């Protein structure tokens, strides 16, 4: 018990600033969402019109949630809960991997297991640390909603739902750490599972049954295989159901039990999916900096491309499902569809644009990881021998950035390929084939910004590379993707690259913002390549 308490305090001290930032961000986002929604959609009639539009154009539901009526409290839960759950999920997966697989990778776990603490105390301390963090997330969410004036009982359910979803992904992160031999692989698959849960919930919400008044929906079965969907099924403020929240708690507990069973049968440092042994001699194509970067990141790039392909396939299959599912109120549907088409777009185009924004975030993360790998190589001391030979620092950096740009293009290409194949297979001809590929190209400028901007931070302030890269991406997503939902000022939203992504409609594409972003990305990349010649490569 003494070792467990000591290790828990060590985790608490190590993560104190990260946990504070995550918890305060989630709580403030809840409070800010209430204030923004109350200001933007001031009365029940306005909110009812918005919900009728959402249920008639279900692409909106993919990024939002499950409508449960026009009241301010239920409308706020509909707008913000899925995003809060994603944040809680990412916080927990990162935390789980950082204190398990990353510790084994660094060798610290083996040292601790050789002491009186033994092998199980670190796992117990990590579970305790995650549970306490999720309680704090739940409390912050409750206080955020209550400070905005929402019903206390419903706020309590909403807060508990956010914390319960976070606990489920704590277990997912712990289990992923048992299967992969590197923290990079475990983080990648567990983060991807968070996004899969988000998309499954979106699929279930968008293909559900619309209520008679068009302001409520009953989710389809895919929502019931997503922890985020389980949180939504609590029906906070309208039903206040507690029993669906037992499902994410049970998932987190089941994953933890599975981790214990696996740990009892493997050595420290080993994994269920063992890494392949390398060749004794490198192949000739590994002699360049670009090929070295590819060898180091090929697994992660393949993973992000598979994620893009899955998102594309989901887009096409969801489009056909939506086209055939909206029959509950044909008159309202026809009117609202007419409003959408009057803006020069179609239901399928709206859906493609909405889901390709998610794929654009995946591509941006892929670009960010290319720069993070640079920093990891530098800290591990493996970069210094490379630049000490005939490879210059500019060429070394250029190889990683070049691969990052190629991987960003590949992620969006696989997304478009998946959407195109599934739309053709379903016979959906409401969106031109060229528009699907054009929409994928539209996301490239913003994603390339998130390759170039962290590269500048890496060159100018290396120690800040990892936190700054994730912070820049997180702020960009909040401002650009969710800024409108939160009622943020347009000048603030304009700070995000995602705000300026070109949008393809049937009347064309405005690429003025896209060209500016490509120019900025090129300037930032050139600056980083020139500036890296003036700094040392080391482990500091």
Short mmCIF file of C-alpha atoms in Angstrom, two decimals, residues 180-483:
data_model
loop_
_atom_site.label_atom_id
_atom_site.label_comp_id
_atom_site.label_asym_id
_atom_site.label_seq_id
_atom_site.Cartn_x
_atom_site.Cartn_y
_atom_site.Cartn_z
CA UNK A 180 2.15 -2.61 -28.86
CA UNK A 181 5.85 -2.53 -28.11
CA UNK A 182 6.19 1.25 -28.47
CA UNK A 183 4.36 4.14 -26.85
CA UNK A 184 4.02 5.68 -30.30
CA UNK A 185 2.07 2.69 -31.60
CA UNK A 186 -0.08 2.45 -28.45
CA UNK A 187 -0.89 6.17 -28.56
CA UNK A 188 -1.75 5.98 -32.24
CA UNK A 189 -4.16 3.05 -31.99
CA UNK A 190 -5.84 4.24 -28.77
CA UNK A 191 -6.33 7.78 -30.17
CA UNK A 192 -7.72 6.27 -33.37
CA UNK A 193 -10.19 4.24 -31.28
CA UNK A 194 -11.41 7.48 -29.66
CA UNK A 195 -12.13 8.88 -33.11
CA UNK A 196 -13.76 5.60 -34.21
CA UNK A 197 -16.06 5.85 -31.19
CA UNK A 198 -16.88 9.44 -32.18
CA UNK A 199 -17.67 8.43 -35.78
CA UNK A 200 -19.73 5.40 -34.74
CA UNK A 201 -21.79 7.67 -32.51
CA UNK A 202 -22.17 10.06 -35.42
CA UNK A 203 -23.25 7.24 -37.72
CA UNK A 204 -25.82 6.07 -35.19
CA UNK A 205 -27.15 9.59 -34.59
CA UNK A 206 -27.39 10.44 -38.28
CA UNK A 207 -29.24 7.25 -39.23
CA UNK A 208 -31.60 7.23 -36.23
CA UNK A 209 -35.37 7.69 -36.14
CA UNK A 210 -36.62 11.29 -36.16
CA UNK A 211 -39.36 12.20 -33.67
CA UNK A 212 -42.75 13.59 -34.80
CA UNK A 213 -41.84 17.25 -34.19
CA UNK A 214 -38.39 16.99 -35.77
CA UNK A 215 -36.55 18.10 -32.61
CA UNK A 216 -35.81 14.67 -31.13
CA UNK A 217 -34.20 11.51 -32.45
CA UNK A 218 -33.73 7.92 -31.38
CA UNK A 219 -30.22 6.76 -32.20
CA UNK A 220 -29.61 3.75 -34.43
CA UNK A 221 -27.65 0.69 -33.24
CA UNK A 222 -24.11 1.98 -34.07
CA UNK A 223 -24.40 4.44 -31.18
CA UNK A 224 -24.75 1.49 -28.84
CA UNK A 225 -21.27 0.17 -29.67
CA UNK A 226 -19.58 3.49 -28.87
CA UNK A 227 -18.63 4.63 -25.33
CA UNK A 228 -19.48 8.19 -26.41
CA UNK A 229 -22.88 6.92 -27.58
CA UNK A 230 -23.41 5.33 -24.15
CA UNK A 231 -22.78 8.72 -22.56
CA UNK A 232 -25.36 10.32 -24.84
CA UNK A 233 -27.90 7.66 -23.92
CA UNK A 234 -27.95 9.08 -20.38
CA UNK A 235 -30.34 11.70 -21.84
CA UNK A 236 -29.03 14.32 -19.43
CA UNK A 237 -31.63 17.04 -18.62
CA UNK A 238 -34.47 15.20 -20.40
CA UNK A 239 -34.33 11.69 -18.97
CA UNK A 240 -31.43 11.68 -16.50
CA UNK A 241 -30.83 7.96 -16.99
CA UNK A 242 -27.96 6.55 -14.95
CA UNK A 243 -27.96 2.93 -16.10
CA UNK A 244 -26.32 3.52 -19.55
CA UNK A 245 -23.30 4.96 -17.71
CA UNK A 246 -22.60 1.55 -16.23
CA UNK A 247 -21.52 0.44 -19.72
CA UNK A 248 -18.41 2.70 -20.03
CA UNK A 249 -17.49 1.92 -16.42
CA UNK A 250 -17.79 -1.80 -17.17
CA UNK A 251 -15.66 -1.41 -20.33
CA UNK A 252 -12.92 0.37 -18.38
CA UNK A 253 -13.01 -2.30 -15.67
CA UNK A 254 -13.01 -5.16 -18.21
CA UNK A 255 -10.01 -3.69 -20.05
CA UNK A 256 -8.16 -3.36 -16.72
CA UNK A 257 -8.87 -7.01 -15.86
CA UNK A 258 -7.63 -8.03 -19.32
CA UNK A 259 -4.46 -6.00 -18.74
CA UNK A 260 -3.84 -7.85 -15.46
CA UNK A 261 -4.30 -11.21 -17.20
CA UNK A 262 -1.90 -10.27 -20.01
CA UNK A 263 0.72 -8.79 -17.67
CA UNK A 264 0.75 -12.02 -15.67
CA UNK A 265 1.91 -13.86 -18.81
CA UNK A 266 4.46 -11.56 -20.38
CA UNK A 267 7.86 -10.15 -19.50
CA UNK A 268 8.45 -6.49 -18.68
CA UNK A 269 9.18 -4.71 -21.95
CA UNK A 270 7.49 -7.37 -24.11
CA UNK A 271 4.14 -6.96 -25.87
CA UNK A 272 1.37 -9.12 -27.31
CA UNK A 273 2.26 -7.96 -30.82
CA UNK A 274 6.00 -8.32 -30.87
CA UNK A 275 8.05 -6.03 -33.11
CA UNK A 276 9.95 -7.62 -35.95
CA UNK A 277 13.72 -8.06 -35.72
CA UNK A 278 15.64 -5.75 -38.00
CA UNK A 279 18.10 -6.86 -40.70
CA UNK A 280 21.77 -7.09 -39.87
CA UNK A 281 22.60 -4.87 -42.86
CA UNK A 282 20.54 -1.93 -44.12
CA UNK A 283 19.16 -2.02 -47.65
CA UNK A 284 20.69 0.43 -50.18
CA UNK A 285 17.54 2.58 -50.26
CA UNK A 286 18.02 3.43 -46.58
CA UNK A 287 21.08 5.57 -47.31
CA UNK A 288 19.14 8.86 -47.61
CA UNK A 289 17.57 11.07 -44.96
CA UNK A 290 14.13 10.73 -46.58
CA UNK A 291 14.34 6.94 -46.59
CA UNK A 292 15.48 6.96 -42.97
CA UNK A 293 12.46 9.06 -42.02
CA UNK A 294 10.22 6.67 -43.97
CA UNK A 295 11.72 3.64 -42.22
CA UNK A 296 11.10 5.20 -38.82
CA UNK A 297 7.53 6.33 -39.50
CA UNK A 298 6.12 3.87 -42.02
CA UNK A 299 3.96 2.08 -39.44
CA UNK A 300 2.35 5.28 -38.18
CA UNK A 301 1.78 6.57 -41.73
CA UNK A 302 0.07 3.32 -42.74
CA UNK A 303 -2.12 3.59 -39.66
CA UNK A 304 -3.22 7.16 -40.45
CA UNK A 305 -3.91 6.20 -44.08
CA UNK A 306 -6.08 3.29 -42.93
CA UNK A 307 -7.92 5.74 -40.65
CA UNK A 308 -8.48 8.07 -43.61
CA UNK A 309 -9.73 5.19 -45.76
CA UNK A 310 -12.17 4.11 -43.02
CA UNK A 311 -13.43 7.70 -42.69
CA UNK A 312 -13.98 7.85 -46.45
CA UNK A 313 -15.84 4.54 -46.54
CA UNK A 314 -18.00 5.71 -43.65
CA UNK A 315 -18.75 8.94 -45.52
CA UNK A 316 -20.02 7.12 -48.58
CA UNK A 317 -22.02 4.51 -46.71
CA UNK A 318 -23.53 7.16 -44.42
CA UNK A 319 -24.53 9.26 -47.42
CA UNK A 320 -26.57 6.45 -48.94
CA UNK A 321 -28.09 5.58 -45.57
CA UNK A 322 -29.19 9.16 -45.01
CA UNK A 323 -30.67 9.46 -48.46
CA UNK A 324 -32.96 6.51 -47.73
CA UNK A 325 -33.71 7.01 -44.04
CA UNK A 326 -35.42 10.41 -43.90
CA UNK A 327 -39.04 9.65 -44.43
CA UNK A 328 -40.67 10.50 -41.10
CA UNK A 329 -41.67 14.06 -42.05
CA UNK A 330 -41.39 14.49 -45.83
CA UNK A 331 -42.76 18.05 -45.84
CA UNK A 332 -40.22 19.44 -43.37
CA UNK A 333 -37.47 17.43 -45.00
CA UNK A 334 -38.31 18.77 -48.45
CA UNK A 335 -38.35 22.39 -47.25
CA UNK A 336 -35.06 22.14 -45.40
CA UNK A 337 -33.38 20.20 -48.16
CA UNK A 338 -34.49 22.96 -50.50
CA UNK A 339 -32.77 25.50 -48.20
CA UNK A 340 -29.55 23.50 -48.39
CA UNK A 341 -29.68 23.07 -52.14
CA UNK A 342 -30.42 26.79 -52.57
CA UNK A 343 -26.97 27.42 -51.11
CA UNK A 344 -25.42 25.49 -53.98
CA UNK A 345 -24.82 22.19 -52.24
CA UNK A 346 -26.52 18.85 -51.66
CA UNK A 347 -27.08 16.57 -48.69
CA UNK A 348 -24.24 14.28 -49.74
CA UNK A 349 -21.88 17.20 -50.40
CA UNK A 350 -22.69 18.60 -46.97
CA UNK A 351 -21.94 15.22 -45.43
CA UNK A 352 -18.70 14.80 -47.38
CA UNK A 353 -17.53 18.27 -46.35
CA UNK A 354 -18.38 17.62 -42.68
CA UNK A 355 -16.61 14.26 -42.44
CA UNK A 356 -13.67 15.37 -44.52
CA UNK A 357 -13.05 18.01 -41.84
CA UNK A 358 -12.44 15.09 -39.48
CA UNK A 359 -10.10 13.54 -42.07
CA UNK A 360 -8.35 16.91 -42.34
CA UNK A 361 -7.65 16.75 -38.60
CA UNK A 362 -6.22 13.23 -39.07
CA UNK A 363 -3.95 14.54 -41.82
CA UNK A 364 -2.86 17.45 -39.61
CA UNK A 365 -2.03 15.03 -36.78
CA UNK A 366 0.01 12.97 -39.24
CA UNK A 367 1.98 16.12 -40.14
CA UNK A 368 2.48 17.02 -36.49
CA UNK A 369 3.81 13.54 -35.74
CA UNK A 370 6.48 13.93 -38.43
CA UNK A 371 7.92 16.87 -36.49
CA UNK A 372 7.48 15.16 -33.12
CA UNK A 373 9.52 12.24 -34.44
CA UNK A 374 12.32 14.69 -35.18
CA UNK A 375 12.33 15.83 -31.57
CA UNK A 376 12.16 12.24 -30.28
CA UNK A 377 15.15 11.27 -32.42
CA UNK A 378 17.05 14.28 -31.10
CA UNK A 379 16.25 13.56 -27.43
CA UNK A 380 17.09 9.85 -27.83
CA UNK A 381 20.50 10.80 -29.18
CA UNK A 382 20.02 8.98 -32.50
CA UNK A 383 19.89 12.18 -34.55
CA UNK A 384 23.36 13.37 -33.61
CA UNK A 385 25.25 10.47 -35.30
CA UNK A 386 23.22 11.08 -38.49
CA UNK A 387 24.09 14.78 -38.81
CA UNK A 388 27.69 14.04 -37.77
CA UNK A 389 28.17 12.17 -41.05
CA UNK A 390 27.64 13.48 -44.58
CA UNK A 391 23.96 14.35 -43.92
CA UNK A 392 23.59 18.06 -43.24
CA UNK A 393 21.11 19.37 -40.68
CA UNK A 394 19.10 20.99 -43.47
CA UNK A 395 18.92 17.71 -45.38
CA UNK A 396 18.01 15.81 -42.22
CA UNK A 397 15.17 18.20 -41.41
CA UNK A 398 14.11 18.37 -45.06
CA UNK A 399 13.81 14.59 -45.25
CA UNK A 400 11.36 14.45 -42.34
CA UNK A 401 9.35 17.47 -43.56
CA UNK A 402 9.21 16.08 -47.10
CA UNK A 403 7.92 12.76 -45.81
CA UNK A 404 5.43 14.62 -43.61
CA UNK A 405 4.04 16.48 -46.64
CA UNK A 406 3.76 13.24 -48.63
CA UNK A 407 2.01 11.46 -45.76
CA UNK A 408 -0.50 14.32 -45.40
CA UNK A 409 -1.36 13.98 -49.10
CA UNK A 410 -1.65 10.20 -48.77
CA UNK A 411 -4.06 10.43 -45.82
CA UNK A 412 -6.43 12.68 -47.76
CA UNK A 413 -6.02 10.59 -50.95
CA UNK A 414 -7.05 7.43 -49.10
CA UNK A 415 -9.99 9.31 -47.57
CA UNK A 416 -11.18 10.37 -51.00
CA UNK A 417 -10.62 6.87 -52.37
CA UNK A 418 -12.75 5.32 -49.61
CA UNK A 419 -15.55 7.86 -50.11
CA UNK A 420 -15.49 7.46 -53.88
CA UNK A 421 -15.60 3.65 -53.74
CA UNK A 422 -18.44 3.55 -51.21
CA UNK A 423 -20.48 6.20 -53.05
CA UNK A 424 -20.08 4.31 -56.33
CA UNK A 425 -20.94 1.00 -54.65
CA UNK A 426 -24.10 2.47 -53.09
CA UNK A 427 -25.22 4.07 -56.36
CA UNK A 428 -25.33 7.56 -54.81
CA UNK A 429 -24.94 9.98 -57.73
CA UNK A 430 -26.00 13.15 -55.88
CA UNK A 431 -22.36 14.25 -55.62
CA UNK A 432 -20.00 14.41 -58.58
CA UNK A 433 -16.95 12.17 -58.38
CA UNK A 434 -14.65 15.13 -58.94
CA UNK A 435 -16.22 16.99 -56.00
CA UNK A 436 -15.17 14.21 -53.60
CA UNK A 437 -11.53 14.44 -54.68
CA UNK A 438 -11.68 18.26 -54.70
CA UNK A 439 -13.02 18.26 -51.13
CA UNK A 440 -10.04 16.13 -50.09
CA UNK A 441 -7.64 18.59 -51.74
CA UNK A 442 -9.39 21.44 -49.88
CA UNK A 443 -8.13 20.07 -46.55
CA UNK A 444 -4.46 20.00 -47.56
CA UNK A 445 -3.48 23.66 -46.89
CA UNK A 446 -4.59 23.57 -43.23
CA UNK A 447 -2.89 20.20 -42.67
CA UNK A 448 0.37 21.48 -44.19
CA UNK A 449 0.29 24.48 -41.86
CA UNK A 450 0.44 21.99 -38.98
CA UNK A 451 3.56 20.49 -40.50
CA UNK A 452 5.36 23.80 -41.05
CA UNK A 453 4.42 25.64 -37.82
CA UNK A 454 5.67 22.93 -35.40
CA UNK A 455 8.84 22.71 -37.51
CA UNK A 456 9.59 26.35 -36.72
CA UNK A 457 9.00 25.70 -33.01
CA UNK A 458 11.33 22.66 -33.24
CA UNK A 459 14.10 24.78 -34.70
CA UNK A 460 13.67 27.88 -32.54
CA UNK A 461 12.61 26.34 -29.19
CA UNK A 462 13.19 22.55 -29.31
CA UNK A 463 12.05 21.81 -25.76
CA UNK A 464 8.61 23.28 -26.46
CA UNK A 465 8.06 21.23 -29.63
CA UNK A 466 5.74 18.54 -28.25
CA UNK A 467 3.45 20.67 -26.00
CA UNK A 468 3.38 23.56 -28.48
CA UNK A 469 2.50 21.31 -31.44
CA UNK A 470 -0.43 19.68 -29.66
CA UNK A 471 -1.59 22.99 -28.18
CA UNK A 472 -1.55 24.68 -31.60
CA UNK A 473 -3.53 21.82 -33.12
CA UNK A 474 -6.04 21.76 -30.26
CA UNK A 475 -6.63 25.50 -30.38
CA UNK A 476 -6.98 25.37 -34.17
CA UNK A 477 -9.60 22.61 -33.98
CA UNK A 478 -11.60 24.38 -31.26
CA UNK A 479 -11.56 27.74 -33.06
CA UNK A 480 -11.94 26.46 -36.61
CA UNK A 481 -14.20 23.42 -36.33
CA UNK A 482 -16.22 24.23 -33.21
CA UNK A 483 -15.88 28.01 -33.08
#
